CSV table of C-alpha atoms in Angstrom, one decimal:
chain,number,residue,atom,x,y,z
K,1,UNK,CA,33.2,-1.6,-6.0
K,2,UNK,CA,35.0,1.7,-6.2
K,3,UNK,CA,35.4,3.9,-3.1
K,4,UNK,CA,36.1,7.6,-3.3
K,5,UNK,CA,38.9,9.2,-1.4
K,6,UNK,CA,37.7,11.3,1.5
K,7,UNK,CA,34.3,9.5,1.9
K,8,UNK,CA,33.1,6.6,4.1
K,9,UNK,CA,30.7,5.6,1.3
K,10,UNK,CA,30.0,7.1,-2.0
K,11,UNK,CA,26.3,7.1,-1.2
K,12,UNK,CA,24.5,6.8,2.2
K,13,UNK,CA,20.9,5.7,2.1
K,14,UNK,CA,19.0,6.6,5.2
K,15,UNK,CA,16.2,4.1,5.7
K,16,UNK,CA,15.8,0.5,4.7
K,17,UNK,CA,12.2,0.6,3.6
K,18,UNK,CA,11.1,-0.4,0.1
K,19,UNK,CA,12.2,2.9,-1.5
K,20,UNK,CA,15.6,2.9,0.2
K,21,UNK,CA,16.3,-0.7,-0.6
K,22,UNK,CA,15.4,-0.3,-4.2
K,23,UNK,CA,17.6,2.8,-4.5
K,24,UNK,CA,20.5,1.0,-2.8
K,25,UNK,CA,20.2,-2.0,-5.1
K,26,UNK,CA,20.1,0.1,-8.2
K,27,UNK,CA,23.2,2.0,-7.1
K,28,UNK,CA,25.0,-1.2,-6.2
K,29,UNK,CA,24.1,-2.8,-9.5
K,30,UNK,CA,25.7,0.3,-11.2
K,31,UNK,CA,29.0,-0.4,-9.3
K,32,UNK,CA,28.7,2.3,-6.7
K,33,UNK,CA,29.6,1.8,-3.0
K,34,UNK,CA,26.4,2.2,-1.0
K,35,UNK,CA,25.8,2.1,2.8
K,36,UNK,CA,22.2,1.8,4.1
K,37,UNK,CA,21.5,3.0,7.6
K,38,UNK,CA,18.3,1.7,9.3
K,39,UNK,CA,17.1,2.8,12.7
K,40,UNK,CA,15.1,-0.3,13.3
K,41,UNK,CA,16.3,-3.8,14.0
K,42,UNK,CA,14.9,-5.2,10.7
K,43,UNK,CA,14.6,-4.0,7.2
K,44,UNK,CA,11.3,-3.0,5.7
K,45,UNK,CA,10.2,0.2,7.5
K,46,UNK,CA,6.4,0.1,7.5
K,47,UNK,CA,6.4,-3.3,5.7
K,48,UNK,CA,6.8,-5.5,8.7
K,49,UNK,CA,5.5,-8.8,10.1
K,50,UNK,CA,5.2,-10.0,13.7
K,51,UNK,CA,5.4,-13.7,14.4
K,52,UNK,CA,3.3,-14.7,17.5
K,53,UNK,CA,2.6,-18.3,18.5
K,54,UNK,CA,2.7,-19.6,15.0
K,55,UNK,CA,0.6,-16.7,13.6
K,56,UNK,CA,1.8,-14.1,11.1
K,57,UNK,CA,0.5,-10.6,11.6
K,58,UNK,CA,1.6,-7.8,9.3
K,59,UNK,CA,1.7,-4.3,10.8
K,60,UNK,CA,-1.3,-2.8,9.2
K,61,UNK,CA,-3.2,-4.9,6.7
K,62,UNK,CA,-1.1,-4.9,3.6
K,63,UNK,CA,-1.3,-6.7,0.4
K,64,UNK,CA,1.2,-7.3,-2.4
K,65,UNK,CA,-0.2,-6.8,-5.9
K,66,UNK,CA,2.0,-8.8,-8.4
K,67,UNK,CA,0.5,-6.7,-11.3
K,68,UNK,CA,2.4,-3.6,-10.2
K,69,UNK,CA,5.0,-3.0,-13.0
K,70,UNK,CA,7.7,-2.3,-10.4
K,71,UNK,CA,7.0,-5.6,-8.6
K,72,UNK,CA,7.1,-7.5,-11.9
K,73,UNK,CA,10.4,-5.9,-12.7
K,74,UNK,CA,12.3,-6.0,-9.4
K,75,UNK,CA,10.7,-8.6,-7.2
K,76,UNK,CA,11.0,-12.4,-7.5
K,77,UNK,CA,7.3,-13.0,-6.8
K,78,UNK,CA,7.5,-16.8,-7.3
K,79,UNK,CA,10.1,-17.0,-4.5
K,80,UNK,CA,7.7,-15.2,-2.1
K,81,UNK,CA,5.1,-17.9,-2.5
K,82,UNK,CA,2.2,-15.5,-2.8
K,83,UNK,CA,-1.3,-16.5,-1.7
K,84,UNK,CA,-4.0,-14.5,-3.4
K,85,UNK,CA,-7.3,-13.2,-2.1
K,86,UNK,CA,-10.4,-13.6,-4.2
K,87,UNK,CA,-11.2,-11.0,-6.8
K,88,UNK,CA,-14.4,-9.8,-5.1
K,89,UNK,CA,-15.6,-8.0,-2.0
K,90,UNK,CA,-18.6,-8.8,0.3
K,91,UNK,CA,-20.6,-5.8,1.5
K,92,UNK,CA,-22.8,-6.7,4.5
K,93,UNK,CA,-25.4,-4.5,6.2
K,94,UNK,CA,-24.9,-5.5,9.8
K,95,UNK,CA,-28.3,-4.1,10.8
K,96,UNK,CA,-30.3,-6.3,8.4
K,97,UNK,CA,-27.9,-9.1,7.8
K,98,UNK,CA,-28.2,-8.6,4.0
K,99,UNK,CA,-25.0,-9.0,2.0
K,100,UNK,CA,-24.0,-8.3,-1.5
K,101,UNK,CA,-20.9,-9.8,-3.2
K,102,UNK,CA,-19.4,-7.8,-6.1
K,103,UNK,CA,-16.5,-9.2,-8.0
K,104,UNK,CA,-14.8,-9.9,-11.3
K,105,UNK,CA,-16.9,-12.6,-13.0
K,106,UNK,CA,-14.0,-13.6,-15.2
K,107,UNK,CA,-11.8,-14.5,-12.3
K,108,UNK,CA,-14.6,-15.3,-9.8
K,109,UNK,CA,-17.4,-16.9,-11.8
K,110,UNK,CA,-19.4,-17.6,-8.7
K,111,UNK,CA,-19.9,-13.9,-8.1
K,112,UNK,CA,-21.7,-13.3,-11.4
K,113,UNK,CA,-25.3,-13.5,-10.2
K,114,UNK,CA,-24.7,-11.3,-7.2
K,115,UNK,CA,-22.6,-8.8,-9.2
K,116,UNK,CA,-25.3,-8.6,-11.9
K,117,UNK,CA,-28.0,-8.1,-9.3
K,118,UNK,CA,-25.9,-5.3,-7.7
K,119,UNK,CA,-25.4,-3.6,-11.0
K,120,UNK,CA,-28.8,-4.2,-12.6
K,121,UNK,CA,-31.2,-5.2,-9.9
K,122,UNK,CA,-34.1,-3.3,-8.4
K,123,UNK,CA,-34.2,0.4,-7.5
K,124,UNK,CA,-31.7,2.9,-9.0
K,125,UNK,CA,-28.9,0.3,-9.3
K,126,UNK,CA,-28.8,0.4,-13.2
K,127,UNK,CA,-28.5,4.2,-13.1
K,128,UNK,CA,-25.8,3.9,-10.5
K,129,UNK,CA,-23.9,1.4,-12.6
K,130,UNK,CA,-24.1,3.7,-15.7
K,131,UNK,CA,-22.9,6.6,-13.5
K,132,UNK,CA,-19.9,4.7,-12.1
K,133,UNK,CA,-19.0,3.6,-15.7
K,134,UNK,CA,-19.1,7.2,-16.7
K,135,UNK,CA,-16.7,8.1,-13.9
K,136,UNK,CA,-14.4,5.1,-14.7
K,137,UNK,CA,-14.5,5.7,-18.5
K,138,UNK,CA,-10.7,6.2,-18.8
K,139,UNK,CA,-10.1,3.0,-17.0
K,140,UNK,CA,-12.7,1.1,-19.0
K,141,UNK,CA,-11.4,2.4,-22.3
K,142,UNK,CA,-7.8,1.5,-21.5
K,143,UNK,CA,-8.8,-2.0,-20.4
K,144,UNK,CA,-10.9,-2.5,-23.5
K,145,UNK,CA,-8.0,-1.6,-25.7
K,146,UNK,CA,-5.8,-4.2,-23.9
K,147,UNK,CA,-8.5,-6.9,-24.4
K,148,UNK,CA,-8.7,-6.1,-28.1
K,149,UNK,CA,-5.0,-6.2,-28.5
K,150,UNK,CA,-4.7,-9.3,-26.3
K,151,UNK,CA,-2.4,-7.5,-24.0
K,152,UNK,CA,0.1,-6.6,-26.7
K,153,UNK,CA,2.9,-4.5,-25.4
K,154,UNK,CA,3.7,-1.0,-26.5
K,155,UNK,CA,0.5,0.8,-25.6
K,156,UNK,CA,0.4,3.9,-23.5
K,157,UNK,CA,0.0,3.1,-19.7
K,158,UNK,CA,-3.2,4.3,-18.0
K,159,UNK,CA,-1.3,7.0,-16.1
K,160,UNK,CA,-0.2,8.7,-19.3
K,161,UNK,CA,-3.9,8.9,-20.4
K,162,UNK,CA,-5.0,10.8,-17.3
K,163,UNK,CA,-5.0,14.6,-17.1
K,164,UNK,CA,-4.0,16.0,-13.7
K,165,UNK,CA,-5.6,19.3,-14.7
K,166,UNK,CA,-9.0,17.5,-14.8
K,167,UNK,CA,-8.5,15.6,-11.5
K,168,UNK,CA,-10.7,16.3,-8.5
K,169,UNK,CA,-11.4,14.7,-5.1
K,170,UNK,CA,-13.1,11.3,-5.4
K,171,UNK,CA,-16.4,12.4,-3.8
K,172,UNK,CA,-16.7,15.4,-6.2
K,173,UNK,CA,-15.9,13.2,-9.2
K,174,UNK,CA,-18.6,10.6,-8.2
K,175,UNK,CA,-21.1,13.4,-7.6
K,176,UNK,CA,-20.4,14.9,-11.0
K,177,UNK,CA,-20.9,11.5,-12.6
K,178,UNK,CA,-24.3,11.1,-10.8
K,179,UNK,CA,-23.2,8.1,-8.8
K,180,UNK,CA,-25.3,7.5,-5.7
K,181,UNK,CA,-26.9,4.6,-3.8
K,182,UNK,CA,-25.5,1.2,-2.8
K,183,UNK,CA,-23.0,0.7,-5.6
K,184,UNK,CA,-21.2,3.9,-4.8
K,185,UNK,CA,-21.4,3.2,-1.1
K,186,UNK,CA,-19.7,-0.2,-1.5
K,187,UNK,CA,-17.1,1.3,-3.7
K,188,UNK,CA,-16.3,4.1,-1.2
K,189,UNK,CA,-16.2,1.7,1.7
K,190,UNK,CA,-13.8,-0.6,-0.1
K,191,UNK,CA,-11.6,2.3,-1.1
K,192,UNK,CA,-11.5,3.8,2.3
K,193,UNK,CA,-9.6,0.7,3.5
K,194,UNK,CA,-7.2,0.9,0.5
K,195,UNK,CA,-6.3,4.6,0.7
K,196,UNK,CA,-7.1,5.0,4.5
K,197,UNK,CA,-9.4,7.9,3.8
K,198,UNK,CA,-13.2,8.0,4.2
K,199,UNK,CA,-13.5,11.8,3.6
K,200,UNK,CA,-13.6,11.5,-0.2
K,201,UNK,CA,-10.6,13.9,-0.6
K,202,UNK,CA,-8.3,11.3,-2.3
K,203,UNK,CA,-7.5,12.0,-5.9
K,204,UNK,CA,-10.0,10.4,-8.3
K,205,UNK,CA,-7.4,9.6,-10.8
K,206,UNK,CA,-5.2,7.9,-8.2
K,207,UNK,CA,-8.1,5.7,-7.4
K,208,UNK,CA,-8.5,4.8,-11.0
K,209,UNK,CA,-4.8,3.7,-11.1
K,210,UNK,CA,-5.4,1.6,-8.0
K,211,UNK,CA,-8.5,0.0,-9.5
K,212,UNK,CA,-6.5,-0.8,-12.7
K,213,UNK,CA,-4.0,-2.8,-10.5
K,214,UNK,CA,-6.9,-4.7,-9.0
K,215,UNK,CA,-8.3,-5.6,-12.4
K,216,UNK,CA,-5.0,-6.9,-13.7
K,217,UNK,CA,-3.6,-8.7,-10.6
K,218,UNK,CA,-4.7,-10.6,-7.5
K,219,UNK,CA,-3.6,-8.8,-4.3
K,220,UNK,CA,-1.8,-11.5,-2.3
K,221,UNK,CA,0.2,-12.3,0.9
K,222,UNK,CA,3.7,-13.8,0.8
K,223,UNK,CA,4.1,-17.2,2.4
K,224,UNK,CA,6.3,-15.8,5.2
K,225,UNK,CA,4.4,-12.5,5.6
K,226,UNK,CA,4.9,-9.1,4.0
K,227,UNK,CA,8.3,-8.8,5.7
K,228,UNK,CA,9.6,-11.3,3.1
K,229,UNK,CA,9.4,-8.6,0.4
K,230,UNK,CA,12.0,-6.2,1.9
K,231,UNK,CA,14.1,-9.1,3.1
K,232,UNK,CA,14.4,-10.2,-0.5
K,233,UNK,CA,15.3,-6.8,-1.7
K,234,UNK,CA,17.9,-6.4,1.0
K,235,UNK,CA,19.6,-9.8,0.7
K,236,UNK,CA,22.1,-8.8,-2.1
K,237,UNK,CA,23.2,-5.8,-0.1
K,238,UNK,CA,24.6,-8.0,2.7
K,239,UNK,CA,26.6,-6.2,5.3
K,240,UNK,CA,26.1,-2.8,3.6
K,241,UNK,CA,22.9,-2.5,5.6
K,242,UNK,CA,23.5,-1.4,9.2
K,243,UNK,CA,20.6,-2.0,11.5
K,244,UNK,CA,19.9,-0.1,14.7
K,245,UNK,CA,21.7,2.9,13.3
K,246,UNK,CA,19.6,6.1,13.6
K,247,UNK,CA,20.7,9.3,11.9
K,248,UNK,CA,20.5,12.4,14.1
K,249,UNK,CA,21.4,15.1,11.5
K,250,UNK,CA,22.7,15.8,8.1
K,251,UNK,CA,25.2,18.6,7.6
K,252,UNK,CA,26.0,20.4,4.4
K,253,UNK,CA,29.7,20.5,3.6
K,254,UNK,CA,29.2,22.4,0.3
K,255,UNK,CA,30.9,20.8,-2.6
K,256,UNK,CA,32.4,18.1,-0.3
K,257,UNK,CA,29.1,16.3,0.0
K,258,UNK,CA,26.8,15.8,3.0
K,259,UNK,CA,28.0,14.7,6.5
K,260,UNK,CA,25.8,12.1,8.2
K,261,UNK,CA,25.8,12.3,12.0
K,262,UNK,CA,24.8,9.1,13.9
K,263,UNK,CA,25.1,8.0,17.5
K,264,UNK,CA,28.2,6.1,16.5
K,265,UNK,CA,29.9,9.0,14.8
K,266,UNK,CA,29.9,10.9,11.6
K,267,UNK,CA,30.0,9.5,8.0
K,268,UNK,CA,31.2,11.3,4.9
K,269,UNK,CA,29.5,10.7,1.6
K,270,UNK,CA,29.3,12.2,-1.9
K,271,UNK,CA,25.5,11.8,-1.9
K,272,UNK,CA,22.8,11.0,0.7
K,273,UNK,CA,19.4,9.6,0.0
K,274,UNK,CA,16.8,10.1,2.7
K,275,UNK,CA,14.3,7.3,2.3
K,276,UNK,CA,12.6,7.4,5.7
K,277,UNK,CA,9.0,8.1,6.7
K,278,UNK,CA,7.8,11.6,5.7
K,279,UNK,CA,8.0,13.0,9.2
K,280,UNK,CA,11.6,11.9,9.8
K,281,UNK,CA,12.5,13.0,6.3
K,282,UNK,CA,11.1,16.5,7.0
K,283,UNK,CA,13.2,16.7,10.2
K,284,UNK,CA,16.4,15.7,8.4
K,285,UNK,CA,16.0,17.8,5.3
K,286,UNK,CA,13.7,20.6,6.1
K,287,UNK,CA,11.3,19.6,3.3
K,288,UNK,CA,7.7,19.9,4.7
K,289,UNK,CA,6.1,16.5,5.3
K,290,UNK,CA,2.9,15.7,3.5
K,291,UNK,CA,-0.2,14.7,5.5
K,292,UNK,CA,-0.2,11.0,6.4
K,293,UNK,CA,-3.1,8.6,7.2
K,294,UNK,CA,-3.2,6.1,10.1
K,295,UNK,CA,-4.7,2.7,10.7
K,296,UNK,CA,-5.5,0.4,13.6
K,297,UNK,CA,-5.3,-3.3,12.7
K,298,UNK,CA,-6.3,-6.1,15.0
K,299,UNK,CA,-5.5,-9.8,14.6
K,300,UNK,CA,-7.3,-12.5,16.4
K,301,UNK,CA,-6.9,-16.3,16.7
K,302,UNK,CA,-9.9,-18.6,16.7
K,303,UNK,CA,-10.7,-22.3,16.5
K,304,UNK,CA,-14.0,-21.6,14.7
K,305,UNK,CA,-13.9,-19.4,11.5
K,306,UNK,CA,-16.8,-17.0,11.4
K,307,UNK,CA,-17.2,-17.6,7.7
K,308,UNK,CA,-16.0,-19.9,5.0
K,309,UNK,CA,-15.3,-17.0,2.7
K,310,UNK,CA,-11.8,-16.0,1.7
K,311,UNK,CA,-13.0,-12.6,0.5
K,312,UNK,CA,-12.6,-9.1,2.0
K,313,UNK,CA,-15.7,-7.9,3.9
K,314,UNK,CA,-16.8,-4.2,4.2
K,315,UNK,CA,-19.8,-2.5,5.8
K,316,UNK,CA,-22.6,-2.0,3.3
K,317,UNK,CA,-25.0,-0.4,5.7
K,318,UNK,CA,-26.1,3.2,5.7
K,319,UNK,CA,-24.8,4.5,8.0
K,320,UNK,CA,-21.9,2.2,8.8
K,321,UNK,CA,-22.5,0.3,12.1
K,322,UNK,CA,-18.9,0.5,13.4
K,323,UNK,CA,-15.3,1.6,12.7
K,324,UNK,CA,-14.1,-1.3,10.6
K,325,UNK,CA,-13.1,-0.5,7.0
K,326,UNK,CA,-12.3,-4.1,6.1
K,327,UNK,CA,-12.1,-7.5,7.7
K,328,UNK,CA,-11.3,-11.0,6.5
K,329,UNK,CA,-10.5,-14.5,7.7
K,330,UNK,CA,-6.9,-14.1,6.4
K,331,UNK,CA,-6.0,-17.8,7.0
K,332,UNK,CA,-8.6,-18.8,4.4
K,333,UNK,CA,-6.7,-16.9,1.7
K,334,UNK,CA,-3.2,-17.3,3.2
K,335,UNK,CA,-3.1,-20.6,5.1
K,336,UNK,CA,0.6,-20.0,6.2
K,337,UNK,CA,-0.6,-17.1,8.4
K,338,UNK,CA,-2.1,-19.5,11.0
K,339,UNK,CA,-0.9,-22.9,12.5
K,340,UNK,CA,-2.8,-26.0,11.4
K,341,UNK,CA,-6.3,-26.3,12.8
K,342,UNK,CA,-6.6,-22.6,13.7
K,343,UNK,CA,-7.8,-19.5,12.0
K,344,UNK,CA,-6.6,-15.9,11.8
K,345,UNK,CA,-9.1,-12.9,11.6
K,346,UNK,CA,-8.0,-9.4,10.6
K,347,UNK,CA,-9.9,-6.1,10.9
K,348,UNK,CA,-8.7,-2.6,10.2
K,349,UNK,CA,-10.1,0.8,11.1
K,350,UNK,CA,-8.9,4.3,10.4
K,351,UNK,CA,-6.9,6.1,13.1
K,352,UNK,CA,-5.9,9.6,13.8
K,353,UNK,CA,-4.4,10.1,17.3
K,354,UNK,CA,-4.3,13.8,17.0
K,355,UNK,CA,-8.1,13.9,16.3
K,356,UNK,CA,-8.8,11.3,19.0
K,357,UNK,CA,-9.8,8.7,16.5
K,358,UNK,CA,-8.4,5.4,17.6
K,359,UNK,CA,-11.1,2.8,18.1
K,360,UNK,CA,-10.9,0.3,20.9
K,361,UNK,CA,-10.1,-3.4,20.2
K,362,UNK,CA,-13.5,-4.5,21.6
K,363,UNK,CA,-15.4,-2.1,19.2
K,364,UNK,CA,-13.3,-3.3,16.2
K,365,UNK,CA,-13.9,-7.0,17.2
K,366,UNK,CA,-17.7,-6.7,17.6
K,367,UNK,CA,-18.0,-4.8,14.3
K,368,UNK,CA,-15.8,-7.4,12.4
K,369,UNK,CA,-17.8,-10.2,13.8
K,370,UNK,CA,-21.1,-8.7,12.5
K,371,UNK,CA,-19.6,-8.0,9.0
K,372,UNK,CA,-18.3,-11.6,8.8
K,373,UNK,CA,-21.6,-13.0,9.8
K,374,UNK,CA,-20.3,-14.7,13.0
K,375,UNK,CA,-22.8,-16.3,15.4
K,376,UNK,CA,-23.8,-13.9,18.2
K,377,UNK,CA,-21.2,-13.9,20.9
K,378,UNK,CA,-18.7,-16.0,19.0
K,379,UNK,CA,-16.3,-13.1,19.0
K,380,UNK,CA,-16.0,-13.3,22.7
K,381,UNK,CA,-13.9,-16.4,22.2
K,382,UNK,CA,-11.5,-14.7,19.7
K,383,UNK,CA,-8.0,-14.4,21.2
K,384,UNK,CA,-6.2,-11.2,20.4
K,385,UNK,CA,-2.9,-12.0,18.8
K,386,UNK,CA,-1.7,-8.4,18.4
K,387,UNK,CA,-3.1,-4.9,17.8
K,388,UNK,CA,-1.1,-2.4,15.7
K,389,UNK,CA,-1.6,1.3,15.6
K,390,UNK,CA,0.3,2.7,12.6
K,391,UNK,CA,0.2,6.5,12.6
K,392,UNK,CA,2.2,7.0,9.4
K,393,UNK,CA,0.7,4.2,7.5
K,394,UNK,CA,0.1,5.9,4.1
K,395,UNK,CA,0.8,9.4,2.7
K,396,UNK,CA,-2.4,11.2,1.7
K,397,UNK,CA,-2.9,11.5,-2.1
K,398,UNK,CA,-5.1,14.5,-2.6
K,399,UNK,CA,-6.3,15.9,-5.9
K,400,UNK,CA,-4.8,17.0,-8.2
K,401,UNK,CA,-2.7,13.9,-8.6
K,402,UNK,CA,1.0,14.7,-8.2
K,403,UNK,CA,3.7,12.1,-8.9
K,404,UNK,CA,7.4,12.3,-9.7
K,405,UNK,CA,8.1,15.0,-7.2
K,406,UNK,CA,11.7,16.4,-7.4
K,407,UNK,CA,14.4,14.1,-6.0
K,408,UNK,CA,16.9,16.7,-5.0
K,409,UNK,CA,16.5,18.8,-1.8
K,410,UNK,CA,16.5,22.5,-2.9
K,411,UNK,CA,19.8,24.2,-1.9
K,412,UNK,CA,21.4,21.0,-0.5
K,413,UNK,CA,23.9,19.6,-2.9
K,414,UNK,CA,24.1,15.9,-2.9
K,415,UNK,CA,20.9,15.4,-0.8
K,416,UNK,CA,18.0,13.5,-2.2
K,417,UNK,CA,14.5,12.3,-1.1
K,418,UNK,CA,12.9,8.9,-1.8
K,419,UNK,CA,9.7,7.3,-0.7
K,420,UNK,CA,6.1,6.7,-1.7
K,421,UNK,CA,5.4,10.2,-0.5
K,422,UNK,CA,7.5,11.4,-3.5
K,423,UNK,CA,5.5,9.4,-6.0
K,424,UNK,CA,2.3,7.5,-5.4
K,425,UNK,CA,1.2,6.1,-2.0
K,426,UNK,CA,1.7,2.4,-2.8
K,427,UNK,CA,4.3,-0.3,-3.0
K,428,UNK,CA,4.6,0.6,-6.7
K,429,UNK,CA,5.3,4.2,-5.8
K,430,UNK,CA,7.9,3.4,-3.2
K,431,UNK,CA,9.9,1.1,-5.6
K,432,UNK,CA,9.6,3.6,-8.5
K,433,UNK,CA,10.7,6.5,-6.3
K,434,UNK,CA,13.8,4.6,-5.1
K,435,UNK,CA,14.8,3.7,-8.6
K,436,UNK,CA,14.2,7.2,-9.9
K,437,UNK,CA,16.4,8.7,-7.1
K,438,UNK,CA,19.1,6.2,-7.9
K,439,UNK,CA,19.2,7.4,-11.5
K,440,UNK,CA,19.4,11.0,-10.3
K,441,UNK,CA,22.3,10.2,-8.0
K,442,UNK,CA,24.1,8.3,-10.7
K,443,UNK,CA,23.7,11.3,-13.0
K,444,UNK,CA,25.0,13.6,-10.3
K,445,UNK,CA,28.1,11.3,-9.7
K,446,UNK,CA,28.8,11.2,-13.4
K,447,UNK,CA,27.9,7.5,-13.9
K,448,UNK,CA,27.5,6.4,-17.5
K,449,UNK,CA,24.0,6.3,-18.8
K,450,UNK,CA,22.1,3.1,-18.7
K,451,UNK,CA,24.0,1.7,-15.7
K,452,UNK,CA,21.0,1.9,-13.3
K,453,UNK,CA,18.6,-1.0,-13.3
């Protein structure tokens, strides 16, 4: 790899999360000298896994969707040994004990009766089903075209068929479509655990893109936890990743390129990519940080599973009877997450420390037990493995949908930003952003076209 005179590295990438690692890999593949600086002791940023007494507990309930185009392109999914969840969700009314299972009958045939009843049963369900279909028309039309063409390549992706000018917050879009009742409630409860927002302010078109990924892939967990994903991305970088190295400041040297100040000294570079969380990125670059959403995730060990279901459970009651946005017996779907003979239960709730919204473990545990249909009092024997509070879990994605934000920091030559907060709030967005920034850096450095992956 070539080094440039007067620089400690051609490109310094600050942050070894998914975006930073993808950016560094693309630059390395193009023959550029890259140095990745990571403040933590492991790579991955928010994508991390704790190992506790034989259990695997990801920090924040995260899932890897192999259907994401960026994952298919840049990740060896087979090597991760992914373990899929079922393509359905169980909505339980904790007050009445009634539950409704909604799923994809093509992949989960056993859910067909319940799904049909939910869509066509008594009351206003048929009208709600029609209203939701009206709202999801772009998604349904796109999927129908793919089925007719048997998935033939070359069609326009769903994202290109959406019009940001017509986007609106999810709650407004569902209101405009006339969606009400139980089906809408279940959809919103499920989505609140995906986008970490129960206010209805998330972009409706972003939600359609997410639902598209659920229809085409099975969200899964790697055999060795979600941390296996960044570990795989980082492996080819070897010693060019420095852990435990935090960046204090970035100084502008004009045409000479940025200066990176760390506790161990200063590093010169021709270009710097800041691929940290939005708050840290804002501090280093001066670019305002977007709003972020937080989550509390609790993991418990138990000898007796509260249910045989490997599906995600949400609260279908009106109103919801507790803080949990989703819960599951994770070890049913991902056996590697628990030692033999034991079970691992997960439950997540929305968190906002600034607003005083951080539910207690006992409240989360009791609500999760009711949603999973556990015997009364059984949750008292659940053993807490770990409780995570992740303040910067996910960037907010308000309407109108805005992706592909500029990579270059205005007025700062050689300084770039990467991360899911610069694209879409997802693993897909993080990887795409990292690759896009790498291409911008290559263009700035004068690399030949087509050398970035």
